[in-house]
């Protein structure tokens, strides 16, 4: 076979010499279907060698490498260097042309016990993920995998207890995943043994930029032979023996077995001086890349992130590259990362799902940052600081776009991840993406360097599912001006009012998006985020938070069942909040002043407006029913007679959120439309779904009598679904919630208001009425 392949390759190269105008090269296992004279190869690597030869012979055409229908396995990354362009890698469709970083295994199974089969493999068969008949199997773990089990689809406080460790024959190589103590992402470790106290000796824990101990509850272990106790689990021993418990109905003698071996599938790498130009990759499914959580990580300035600078599709030093109409799935780490210098990169109409880390990342180099700091507590003294505005070099992504991508079920292993991540970059557009089912943010901007981003028409929901204190959109801005000590920061910026724009040199725009976060804020501008214009957004649950920054304008947004959260503002912040529709009073925390303007907003009722006006703001704001066209169906266009027009509100387009690609749109989910709790439009007697329960306000004498209450008030628990947040809480059917976090609870609206104010903490303290008695309990608000 090797001689035959060599013959075809030499024959094809001879044709190249006679065909300086050739443009098409075909990669297929079915060479017989092609005519003599066409360049046809069995592997992608052979095709790239042909491209190299064509370039050497002076062919300057745009060459097309056609990846024909079938599975194309690679034993090294596809490397595209500057001399290969212009070049297109064209598949026949993501469901037809597949590039895999896995090896097809041929295990000879023997019965090990009643449930487990064993096969002896060769050293070169090593892998970190196992797929059987196309489905990912579970590396032996504790606790067992449960799709609805919360963090890592199952976690346990005793995951690494000495008592459990004693049951393991060989603790070396055990992998530990644990959340940050504050739920700000996670950590990952590998055990090298056990100490004298019976505890694991661990290496790792560097995958988060906010050092802390492990979370006491959210922990999971894997790669433990003794935990191979459920169908679908596997374990690969140091002796290269594979142990596997097949899923019921599997014909073990007739299965397709694949082991993942490649970290990267495609590397497009050049430099600013010699970039890779004019590359397009389309119509291909990329699958099977290794997990990378124990690779070398680097901190991303003072954000909470560290990152592995790599991905299944890795780009560095490029101009005018397009990745479109591809599927990226079953990947162990980042799906796609644009590192350092990249210009005119377009990532469009891709289907990205079931990924271990982030979806799409734009990450520049700290070498382009002036006076960078990398840890939260670090600060370059002003006397030593480079005070020139903007980047120091061009070593960062810019003028690039991620549009019309469907992204979900990312962060399956790593939790400090995002659907789209931007750090040390400029002028990145994130448009018409649908992003959901993620452990942390849907879209994250890690720093203010250097702004100019446009975040528009995205549909982002089901976020912050396995973390805390975050948002569907999240940003940080711990740039040169920012200091961890508030008093020092005050002094620095007072003396240098334009300093917040030294790094955030361009305004970042967030507009025309639909956000929903049930475990945090819909839009969360955290520590120091500065120079933002936020308008025309529909926020379905968590409201908008601005903390510590400068020069933010928030206008013409709708915040259903929530409102405005200004945290830790400074004097002369320059912040503006106007022409918005809100449903609660402003939730300010530790403000020195109220910015440049907070006024001309619409509140749901007079009480809420007056509570806000007592703070010294919103003197020209009004209250009233917003008169939405059809809130139950998610159409929050306001009618012509709405009072919202009196405060300068303008209607928002309700039909343009998320992907517009027809095929992707048919696959994409949309957010659950919330029940309205506040104002005249509120559904006072509605049965509401809440964290796996059904609740309603006590509104009738019959409900009051049945519960033994002394007034017609409180929130009645009508039903509880098992294996949900409420299903695993101390609450019971028939309980009446009468207080939350010390606030009196008379209606569902009262409960939701307190819940919205506190759900980012992950816990809610309740007083309930049960069996004619008051009882105190604490509710964990996520699994």
XYZ file of C-alpha atoms in Angstrom:
783
model
C 0.000 0.000 0.000
C 2.822 2.412 0.813
C 4.423 1.782 -2.607
C 1.087 2.400 -4.331
C 0.570 5.676 -2.465
C 4.083 6.781 -3.341
C 3.414 5.993 -7.008
C 0.280 8.172 -7.052
C 2.100 11.001 -5.278
C 5.042 10.987 -7.697
C 2.624 10.725 -10.639
C 0.655 13.724 -9.370
C 3.790 15.784 -8.843
C 4.794 15.072 -12.428
C 1.439 16.517 -13.490
C 2.033 19.621 -11.402
C 5.143 20.391 -13.386
C 3.042 20.396 -16.566
C 0.132 22.370 -15.089
C 1.228 25.780 -13.762
C -2.406 26.951 -13.856
C -3.866 24.106 -11.782
C -6.317 25.306 -9.107
C -8.033 22.211 -7.662
C -6.648 19.383 -5.551
C -8.838 16.547 -4.238
C -8.449 14.553 -1.025
C -10.390 11.310 -1.165
C -10.158 7.603 -0.481
C -11.948 6.952 -3.783
C -9.352 7.941 -6.385
C -10.939 5.825 -9.083
C -13.767 8.367 -9.408
C -11.396 11.028 -10.783
C -9.995 11.584 -14.263
C -6.378 11.356 -15.253
C -4.842 14.780 -15.002
C -6.664 15.739 -11.819
C -4.612 16.075 -8.662
C -5.992 13.444 -6.297
C -4.475 12.352 -2.983
C -5.426 10.074 -0.128
C -4.426 12.369 2.732
C -4.597 16.067 3.513
C -0.875 16.104 4.219
C -0.152 14.845 0.682
C -2.412 17.569 -0.671
C -0.555 20.263 1.262
C 2.746 18.926 -0.037
C 1.330 19.329 -3.538
C 0.353 22.922 -2.734
C 3.905 23.576 -1.570
C 5.287 22.163 -4.812
C 2.893 24.265 -6.905
C 3.998 27.420 -5.096
C 7.642 26.570 -5.688
C 6.888 26.210 -9.396
C 5.348 29.684 -9.511
C 1.625 28.900 -9.347
C 0.021 31.964 -7.746
C -3.596 30.918 -8.211
C -6.031 30.603 -5.344
C -5.735 26.866 -4.809
C -8.650 24.779 -3.570
C -7.995 21.705 -1.451
C -11.271 19.790 -1.746
C -11.866 17.623 1.326
C -14.220 15.097 -0.173
C -16.960 13.198 1.670
C -15.707 10.821 4.347
C -13.627 10.760 7.531
C -10.111 12.144 7.266
C -8.002 11.217 10.291
C -4.853 13.182 10.990
C -1.795 12.142 13.021
C -0.472 15.726 13.238
C -2.115 19.160 12.934
C -2.873 20.521 9.468
C -0.312 23.331 9.278
C -0.907 26.242 6.918
C 2.055 28.595 6.612
C 2.403 31.893 4.695
C 3.796 30.375 1.507
C 0.673 28.235 0.982
C -1.813 31.060 0.458
C -4.117 31.983 -1.116
C -5.745 28.627 -0.282
C -9.232 27.273 0.335
C -9.984 24.086 2.270
C -13.424 23.192 1.035
C -15.533 20.347 2.366
C -18.760 18.968 0.937
C -20.673 19.980 4.032
C -20.083 19.675 7.765
C -22.083 16.455 7.901
C -20.130 14.909 5.022
C -16.479 15.966 5.186
C -15.044 15.210 8.618
C -11.545 15.849 9.969
C -10.768 13.914 13.159
C -7.884 14.001 15.584
C -8.552 10.462 16.752
C -7.166 7.053 15.932
C -9.377 4.172 14.898
C -8.679 1.407 17.412
C -9.108 -2.320 16.965
C -9.407 -3.740 20.484
C -9.595 -7.498 20.994
C -12.107 -7.645 23.815
C -11.997 -10.166 26.626
C -14.460 -10.494 29.479
C -13.044 -8.935 32.681
C -16.066 -9.388 34.954
C -19.853 -9.476 34.695
C -20.001 -5.916 33.332
C -16.538 -4.861 32.173
C -14.591 -5.864 29.090
C -10.819 -5.547 28.711
C -8.520 -5.168 25.688
C -4.727 -4.970 25.491
C -3.658 -1.951 23.426
C -0.278 -0.832 22.117
C 1.680 2.101 23.517
C 0.942 4.173 20.426
C -2.791 3.715 21.046
C -2.805 6.074 24.069
C -5.655 8.601 24.158
C -7.494 10.911 26.555
C -11.088 10.524 25.305
C -12.900 7.453 24.037
C -15.700 7.379 21.470
C -17.739 4.260 20.788
C -20.024 4.232 17.753
C -19.596 7.995 17.537
C -20.650 8.684 21.146
C -18.334 10.018 23.821
C -17.837 7.629 26.735
C -17.189 8.594 30.355
C -13.742 8.343 31.917
C -14.270 6.408 35.185
C -15.348 9.013 37.731
C -17.006 9.879 41.019
C -19.743 10.806 41.280
C -21.241 9.146 38.239
C -22.256 11.244 35.247
C -25.727 12.794 35.467
C -26.698 15.230 32.721
C -28.837 17.133 35.245
C -26.280 16.903 38.031
C -25.029 20.500 37.898
C -21.292 21.182 37.957
C -19.470 18.646 35.759
C -22.780 16.787 35.493
C -22.269 15.514 39.007
C -20.169 16.634 41.977
C -19.638 15.479 45.546
C -18.177 16.964 48.711
C -16.436 13.676 49.528
C -14.858 13.277 46.080
C -11.323 13.372 47.492
C -11.984 12.459 51.112
C -9.361 10.186 52.739
C -12.081 7.587 53.238
C -12.749 7.394 49.507
C -9.064 7.594 48.570
C -8.450 4.467 50.674
C -10.621 2.500 48.272
C -8.395 3.323 45.283
C -5.590 0.914 44.446
C -3.390 3.497 42.690
C -4.172 7.185 43.371
C -1.373 8.377 41.051
C -2.884 9.863 37.901
C -6.246 10.663 39.467
C -7.676 13.860 37.929
C -9.429 16.323 40.252
C -11.766 19.066 39.040
C -12.923 21.649 41.588
C -14.629 25.006 41.505
C -13.036 28.164 42.855
C -14.120 28.828 46.425
C -16.045 31.884 45.194
C -17.313 29.949 42.151
C -15.216 32.214 39.901
C -14.337 29.442 37.469
C -12.490 26.260 38.339
C -9.231 24.428 38.943
C -7.817 21.140 37.683
C -5.222 18.864 39.249
C -3.470 15.535 38.748
C -2.503 13.394 41.716
C 1.033 12.067 42.116
C 0.267 10.000 45.203
C -0.980 10.147 48.794
C 0.602 11.892 51.798
C 0.876 10.696 55.401
C -2.622 12.046 56.138
C -4.200 9.949 53.418
C -4.813 12.988 51.197
C -3.905 13.337 47.541
C -0.647 15.027 46.561
C -1.777 17.285 43.753
C -0.093 19.245 40.983
C -1.972 21.885 39.006
C -4.489 24.467 40.160
C -3.057 27.211 37.944
C -6.006 27.463 35.558
C -7.632 30.444 37.316
C -6.170 33.909 37.852
C -7.818 34.392 41.262
C -6.014 31.904 43.526
C -8.153 30.216 46.156
C -8.766 26.916 47.851
C -11.100 24.371 46.294
C -14.816 24.781 46.726
C -15.928 22.518 49.541
C -18.852 21.047 47.595
C -18.280 21.373 43.857
C -15.669 18.668 43.215
C -15.342 15.697 40.888
C -12.667 13.058 40.300
C -11.979 10.915 37.262
C -9.432 8.455 35.905
C -9.938 6.103 38.858
C -10.190 2.396 38.053
C -12.230 1.604 41.169
C -14.836 4.186 40.106
C -15.550 2.292 36.863
C -18.994 1.271 38.058
C -21.535 2.394 35.462
C -22.407 1.758 31.809
C -20.448 3.934 29.398
C -17.421 4.310 31.679
C -13.859 3.390 30.719
C -10.322 3.373 32.116
C -6.933 3.050 30.402
C -4.248 1.608 32.653
C -0.529 2.333 32.610
C -0.060 -1.123 31.107
C -2.166 0.041 28.117
C -5.077 -2.169 29.069
C -8.436 -0.625 28.203
C -11.368 -1.412 30.510
C -14.868 -0.591 29.333
C -18.425 -1.111 30.614
C -20.594 -1.052 27.468
C -23.929 0.712 27.379
C -26.820 -1.741 27.382
C -27.539 -3.099 23.912
C -23.983 -2.605 22.631
C -22.628 -5.424 20.466
C -19.102 -5.359 21.878
C -17.758 -7.467 19.041
C -18.973 -5.008 16.421
C -18.296 -1.475 17.638
C -16.395 1.475 16.184
C -13.809 2.553 18.774
C -11.902 5.844 18.489
C -9.251 7.292 20.793
C -8.497 11.039 20.706
C -4.796 11.817 20.237
C -4.352 15.318 18.710
C -4.361 18.605 20.681
C -4.768 20.792 17.589
C -6.452 19.944 14.306
C -5.515 23.022 12.243
C -2.736 25.557 12.831
C -2.685 28.636 10.597
C 0.483 30.369 11.744
C 2.487 33.260 10.361
C 3.681 36.562 11.803
C 2.940 40.258 11.481
C 5.926 40.604 9.167
C 4.986 37.538 7.111
C 1.320 36.735 7.723
C -0.702 33.848 6.360
C -3.024 35.572 3.889
C -6.243 34.749 2.106
C -7.235 31.410 3.594
C -10.792 30.076 3.682
C -11.975 26.930 5.461
C -15.578 25.886 4.860
C -17.982 22.973 4.862
C -16.005 20.706 7.215
C -16.763 19.097 10.562
C -13.810 19.200 12.965
C -13.982 16.615 15.701
C -11.875 14.886 18.355
C -9.226 17.129 19.900
C -7.600 16.429 23.249
C -8.443 18.001 26.563
C -5.874 20.655 27.442
C -6.637 21.662 31.041
C -3.208 20.488 32.273
C -1.243 22.299 29.558
C 0.733 25.465 30.302
C -1.605 28.381 31.074
C -0.906 32.099 31.118
C -2.722 34.890 32.954
C -4.761 37.373 30.937
C -3.806 40.635 32.627
C -5.797 41.212 35.850
C -8.944 39.474 34.655
C -9.999 36.290 36.439
C -8.700 34.263 33.493
C -5.710 32.191 32.679
C -5.773 30.508 29.284
C -4.129 27.769 27.286
C -3.042 29.552 24.130
C -4.185 26.826 21.801
C -7.306 25.343 20.230
C -8.614 22.786 17.780
C -8.380 25.553 15.171
C -5.500 27.857 16.093
C -4.673 31.084 14.231
C -1.731 33.430 14.718
C -0.187 35.950 12.359
C -2.988 35.996 9.776
C -4.748 38.396 7.414
C -8.045 37.829 5.647
C -8.815 34.350 6.938
C -12.361 32.971 6.894
C -13.715 30.029 8.898
C -17.311 29.503 7.844
C -20.049 26.897 7.610
C -18.088 24.425 9.712
C -19.046 22.306 12.686
C -16.698 22.082 15.668
C -17.762 19.419 18.147
C -16.508 16.782 20.580
C -13.421 18.855 21.342
C -11.566 18.646 24.644
C -10.316 22.255 24.899
C -10.874 25.551 23.084
C -12.640 25.261 19.743
C -11.126 28.257 17.927
C -8.535 30.765 19.104
C -7.104 33.805 17.312
C -3.803 34.530 19.059
C -1.719 37.692 18.883
C -1.577 39.389 15.465
C -4.699 38.692 13.373
C -6.492 41.076 11.007
C -9.687 40.736 8.952
C -10.534 37.348 10.475
C -14.133 36.264 9.826
C -15.631 33.398 11.813
C -19.149 32.930 10.497
C -22.071 30.505 10.348
C -20.356 27.790 12.356
C -21.985 25.231 14.650
C -19.877 24.954 17.807
C -21.010 22.608 20.564
C -19.890 20.005 23.104
C -16.536 21.635 23.694
C -14.305 21.318 26.773
C -13.341 24.987 27.048
C -14.268 28.180 25.127
C -15.994 28.516 21.763
C -14.343 31.447 19.957
C -11.454 33.391 21.517
C -9.618 36.534 20.418
C -6.535 36.873 22.634
C -3.688 39.324 22.100
C -0.224 39.417 23.605
C 0.763 41.166 26.841
C 3.730 42.449 24.820
C 1.266 44.857 23.179
C 0.088 46.211 26.555
C 1.706 49.188 28.227
C 2.643 48.582 31.878
C 0.608 45.386 32.201
C -0.382 43.911 35.557
C -1.336 40.257 35.814
C -2.735 39.590 39.285
C -5.694 41.254 41.003
C -3.503 42.803 43.719
C -0.752 43.968 41.346
C -0.327 47.610 40.317
C 2.453 49.442 38.485
C 3.249 52.624 40.442
C 2.218 55.739 38.557
C 5.768 57.094 38.595
C 6.959 53.947 36.773
C 3.977 53.647 34.434
C 4.008 54.084 30.678
C 1.392 56.834 30.256
C 1.018 56.706 26.461
C -2.490 55.768 25.303
C -3.228 52.657 23.271
C -1.270 49.540 22.353
C 2.486 49.236 22.352
C 2.605 47.035 19.249
C 0.278 45.323 16.753
C 0.458 41.923 18.415
C -3.278 41.545 18.960
C -6.456 40.607 17.017
C -8.318 43.487 15.396
C -10.837 44.341 12.669
C -12.326 40.864 12.959
C -15.792 39.419 13.303
C -17.609 36.450 14.840
C -21.077 36.380 13.341
C -23.983 34.006 12.895
C -22.435 31.223 14.973
C -24.506 28.752 17.003
C -22.596 28.040 20.234
C -23.796 25.876 23.126
C -22.622 23.237 25.612
C -19.141 24.700 25.823
C -17.088 24.666 29.040
C -17.873 20.992 29.572
C -14.564 20.605 31.452
C -13.195 24.092 32.125
C -15.462 26.609 33.839
C -13.605 29.906 33.382
C -14.740 29.860 29.765
C -17.051 31.698 27.403
C -18.928 31.315 24.139
C -16.928 34.269 22.796
C -13.892 35.533 24.704
C -12.059 38.800 23.954
C -8.839 39.871 25.675
C -6.132 42.332 24.636
C -7.868 43.016 21.321
C -9.396 45.915 19.386
C -12.410 46.391 17.130
C -13.904 42.903 17.353
C -17.519 42.558 16.190
C -19.666 39.829 17.766
C -22.942 39.776 15.867
C -26.028 37.552 15.449
C -24.685 34.655 17.506
C -26.899 32.324 19.556
C -25.071 31.274 22.724
C -26.553 29.207 25.547
C -26.076 26.320 28.002
C -22.706 27.563 29.263
C -21.106 27.390 32.726
C -20.091 31.034 32.898
C -20.507 34.012 30.530
C -21.908 33.750 27.031
C -19.732 36.666 25.904
C -16.764 37.857 27.982
C -14.424 40.830 27.560
C -11.462 40.387 29.887
C -10.034 43.917 29.901
C -10.377 47.394 28.431
C -7.481 47.030 26.011
C -8.344 48.491 23.570
C -12.079 48.622 23.096
C -13.927 49.415 19.916
C -15.832 46.135 20.078
C -19.403 45.884 18.811
C -21.618 43.323 20.546
C -24.909 43.274 18.633
C -27.975 41.170 17.800
C -26.859 38.211 19.905
C -29.199 35.852 21.759
C -27.487 34.802 24.998
C -29.202 32.802 27.747
C -28.890 29.807 30.104
C -25.596 31.202 31.332
C -23.668 31.096 34.640
C -25.020 27.562 35.092
C -21.960 26.266 36.973
C -20.409 29.374 38.507
C -21.376 32.550 40.340
C -21.087 36.366 40.495
C -21.185 36.823 36.724
C -23.405 37.678 33.768
C -24.665 36.541 30.383
C -22.406 39.321 29.121
C -19.453 39.955 31.416
C -16.486 42.281 31.316
C -13.625 43.401 33.495
C -11.578 46.578 33.173
C -8.684 46.277 35.583
C -6.553 48.394 33.317
C -3.726 50.799 34.143
C -6.003 53.200 36.037
C -7.533 50.493 38.216
C -6.238 49.788 41.697
C -7.494 47.140 44.154
C -7.613 49.800 46.893
C -10.544 52.084 46.240
C -9.050 55.141 47.915
C -5.881 54.902 45.836
C -7.894 54.464 42.643
C -9.901 57.570 43.527
C -6.773 59.645 43.944
C -5.129 58.410 40.748
C -8.125 59.082 38.509
C -8.931 62.416 40.163
C -5.429 63.543 39.238
C -5.639 61.979 35.735
C -9.298 62.145 34.566
C -8.554 60.673 31.112
C -6.564 57.757 32.529
C -9.462 55.226 32.179
C -9.221 55.805 28.410
C -5.489 55.134 28.190
C -6.310 51.486 27.539
C -10.027 51.610 26.637
C -9.205 54.031 23.841
C -12.341 53.204 21.816
C -15.932 52.900 23.011
C -17.303 49.363 23.188
C -20.923 49.165 22.028
C -23.473 46.621 23.326
C -26.687 47.002 21.352
C -29.759 45.168 20.110
C -29.053 41.962 22.041
C -31.353 39.692 24.035
C -29.801 38.488 27.287
C -31.127 36.239 30.027
C -29.120 35.157 33.070
C -30.940 33.355 35.872
C -27.878 33.157 38.149
C -26.441 36.652 37.836
C -26.845 39.773 35.747
C -27.914 39.935 32.127
C -25.189 42.530 31.499
C -22.379 42.645 34.069
C -19.733 45.346 33.690
C -17.465 44.371 36.561
C -14.383 45.902 38.186
C -13.367 48.991 36.257
C -15.073 48.300 32.911
C -14.997 51.678 31.182
C -15.988 53.478 27.982
C -19.139 51.542 27.049
C -22.326 52.515 25.228
C -25.155 50.077 26.067
C -28.446 50.582 24.260
C -31.469 48.834 22.718
C -30.956 45.607 24.677
C -33.701 43.323 25.957
C -32.758 41.942 29.371
C -35.097 39.145 30.417
C -34.080 38.466 34.002
C -30.878 39.755 35.590
C -30.865 43.465 34.824
C -27.774 45.580 34.203
C -24.856 46.025 36.591
C -22.093 48.650 36.333
C -19.236 48.486 38.832
C -16.344 50.891 39.447
C -15.737 52.139 35.901
C -16.022 55.402 33.999
C -17.786 56.797 30.963
C -20.646 54.313 30.534
C -23.925 55.326 28.895
C -26.884 52.968 29.360
C -29.984 54.029 27.458
C -33.112 52.670 25.813
C -32.929 49.189 27.338
C -35.734 47.003 28.734
C -35.087 45.130 31.995
C -37.910 42.655 32.630
C -38.514 41.852 36.322
C -35.304 43.640 37.276
C -33.492 46.926 36.956
C -30.281 48.832 37.434
C -27.421 47.729 39.714
C -24.824 50.501 40.135
C -22.009 49.172 42.360
C -19.089 51.073 43.869
C -19.212 54.155 41.661
C -16.691 56.960 41.933
C -17.067 60.707 41.894
C -17.115 62.126 38.393
C -17.574 58.709 36.793
C -19.332 60.278 33.811
C -21.926 57.481 33.837
C -25.387 57.965 32.297
C -28.561 55.885 32.794
C -31.591 57.233 30.922
C -34.618 56.370 28.731
C -34.773 52.800 30.107
C -37.765 50.662 31.112
C -37.081 49.146 34.540
C -39.175 47.057 36.910
C -37.439 47.609 40.252
C -35.844 50.449 42.152
C -32.112 50.981 41.532
C -29.984 48.547 43.571
C -27.022 50.755 44.408
C -24.119 49.557 46.550
C -21.392 51.844 48.002
C -21.810 54.777 45.633
C -19.861 57.986 46.158
C -21.969 59.771 43.563
C -24.589 59.033 40.904
C -22.544 59.836 37.830
C -23.394 62.375 35.164
C -27.118 61.630 34.710
C -29.635 59.083 36.040
C -33.066 60.213 34.854
C -35.953 59.923 32.386
C -36.648 56.246 33.081
C -39.979 54.392 33.268
C -40.828 52.535 36.490
C -43.723 50.077 36.935
C -45.497 51.858 39.785
C -45.413 54.935 41.994
C -43.954 53.138 45.016
C -40.941 51.897 43.072
C -40.368 55.320 41.499
C -40.530 57.124 44.837
C -38.146 54.611 46.443
C -35.660 55.477 43.722
C -36.222 59.244 43.863
C -35.341 59.181 47.566
C -31.802 58.371 46.409
C -31.614 61.796 44.730
C -32.002 60.642 41.123
C -34.735 60.173 38.486
C -36.476 63.492 39.202
C -37.971 63.488 35.700
C -38.713 59.779 35.546
C -42.312 58.523 35.506
C -44.245 55.376 36.323
C -46.891 53.388 34.493
C -47.679 50.250 32.558
C -45.230 49.984 29.648
C -48.037 48.461 27.514
C -46.056 45.778 25.707
C -47.650 44.357 22.567
C -47.413 40.710 23.728
C -45.166 40.103 26.725
C -46.257 36.456 27.043
C -44.801 35.736 23.608
C -41.691 37.838 24.163
C -42.755 40.830 22.066
C -41.805 43.806 24.213
C -42.556 46.400 21.565
C -44.518 49.110 23.353
C -47.849 50.317 22.020
C -48.422 53.811 20.679
C -50.153 54.918 23.868
C -47.288 53.682 26.114
C -45.945 56.176 28.668
C -42.456 54.963 27.692
C -42.449 57.426 24.809
C -42.792 60.293 27.290
C -39.335 59.569 28.721
C -37.684 59.309 25.298
C -37.825 55.532 24.838
C -37.749 54.199 21.269
C -38.957 50.758 20.267
C -36.408 47.948 19.865
C -36.384 45.427 17.006
C -37.693 42.159 18.509
C -37.077 39.911 15.482
C -33.326 40.032 14.921
C -31.756 38.270 17.908
C -29.375 35.384 17.331
C -28.429 33.419 14.241
C -30.090 34.249 10.947
C -28.570 31.387 8.935
C -31.607 29.239 8.042
C -30.029 25.897 8.923
C -28.551 27.085 12.210
C -31.742 28.925 13.151
C -33.689 25.665 12.752
C -31.350 24.089 15.333
C -31.083 27.011 17.760
C -33.036 27.248 20.987
C -34.498 30.511 22.256
C -34.810 31.695 25.867
C -37.786 30.985 28.084
C -39.996 34.068 28.176
C -40.463 35.134 31.797
C -43.701 35.660 33.657
C -44.054 39.367 34.465
C -44.227 40.038 38.194
C -44.314 43.809 38.566
C -46.540 46.693 37.571
C -50.045 46.668 36.138
C -48.987 44.092 33.523
C -47.910 41.670 36.219
C -49.747 38.368 36.364
C -50.806 38.578 40.000
C -52.407 35.144 40.274
C -50.116 33.276 37.887
C -48.548 29.940 38.678
C -44.822 30.534 38.214
C -42.014 28.079 37.465
C -39.102 28.705 39.836
C -35.962 26.550 40.125
C -37.875 23.335 39.567
C -40.984 24.238 41.530
C -44.381 25.780 40.855
C -45.284 28.689 43.117
C -48.036 31.296 43.356
C -49.052 34.177 45.558
C -51.547 33.478 48.334
C -54.553 35.426 47.035
C -57.688 33.699 48.358
C -59.175 33.021 51.763
C -59.209 29.307 50.900
C -55.444 29.281 50.316
C -54.921 31.304 53.493
C -57.123 28.993 55.559
C -55.550 25.821 54.168
C -52.108 27.063 55.156
C -53.171 28.383 58.571
C -51.958 31.909 57.853
C -53.089 34.975 59.773
C -53.234 37.098 56.596
C -53.711 36.607 52.871
C -50.038 36.883 51.960
C -47.007 34.748 51.188
C -45.884 32.457 48.362
C -47.272 28.936 48.238
C -45.191 26.010 46.922
C -47.607 24.015 44.739
C -45.356 21.386 43.152
C -41.695 20.290 43.117
C -39.844 18.429 40.388
C -37.256 15.881 41.593
C -33.570 16.382 40.749
C -33.933 20.154 40.484
C -32.678 22.983 42.681
C -35.899 23.034 44.741
C -36.229 19.244 44.504
C -32.915 18.891 46.335
C -33.671 21.693 48.820
C -35.418 21.592 52.219
C -38.578 23.130 50.726
C -41.702 20.947 50.617
C -45.017 21.091 48.784
C -47.435 23.180 50.846
C -44.753 25.418 52.363
C -45.515 29.140 52.348
C -42.539 31.488 51.962
C -43.141 34.531 54.151
C -39.658 36.074 54.317
C -36.434 36.033 52.266
C -33.133 37.579 53.349
C -35.111 39.499 55.981
C -37.540 40.991 53.442
C -41.252 40.421 54.020
C -42.692 38.258 51.230
C -46.357 38.876 50.433
C -46.367 37.989 46.724
C -44.337 36.184 44.092
C -43.170 39.631 42.949
C -41.687 40.248 46.406
C -39.910 36.899 46.336
C -38.558 37.482 42.839
C -37.284 40.926 43.766
C -35.306 39.564 46.719
C -34.174 36.552 44.704
C -32.920 38.780 41.865
C -30.948 40.849 44.343
C -29.267 37.808 45.884
C -29.147 34.969 43.357
C -25.574 35.812 42.305
C -24.536 34.665 45.779
C -25.880 31.178 45.079
C -27.864 31.102 48.324
C -31.152 32.460 49.690
C -32.169 32.454 53.362
C -35.915 31.905 53.795
C -38.551 31.905 56.485
C -41.391 29.548 55.688
C -44.691 28.628 57.316
C -45.142 24.851 57.679
C -47.528 22.942 59.930
C -48.680 26.146 61.626
C -45.107 27.104 62.557
C -42.406 29.376 61.201
C -39.212 27.650 60.116
C -35.849 29.015 58.935
C -34.012 27.357 56.065
C -31.295 28.089 53.534
C -31.824 27.456 49.835
C -28.913 26.840 47.449
C -30.042 28.454 44.203
C -28.075 26.246 41.797
C -27.212 22.564 41.721
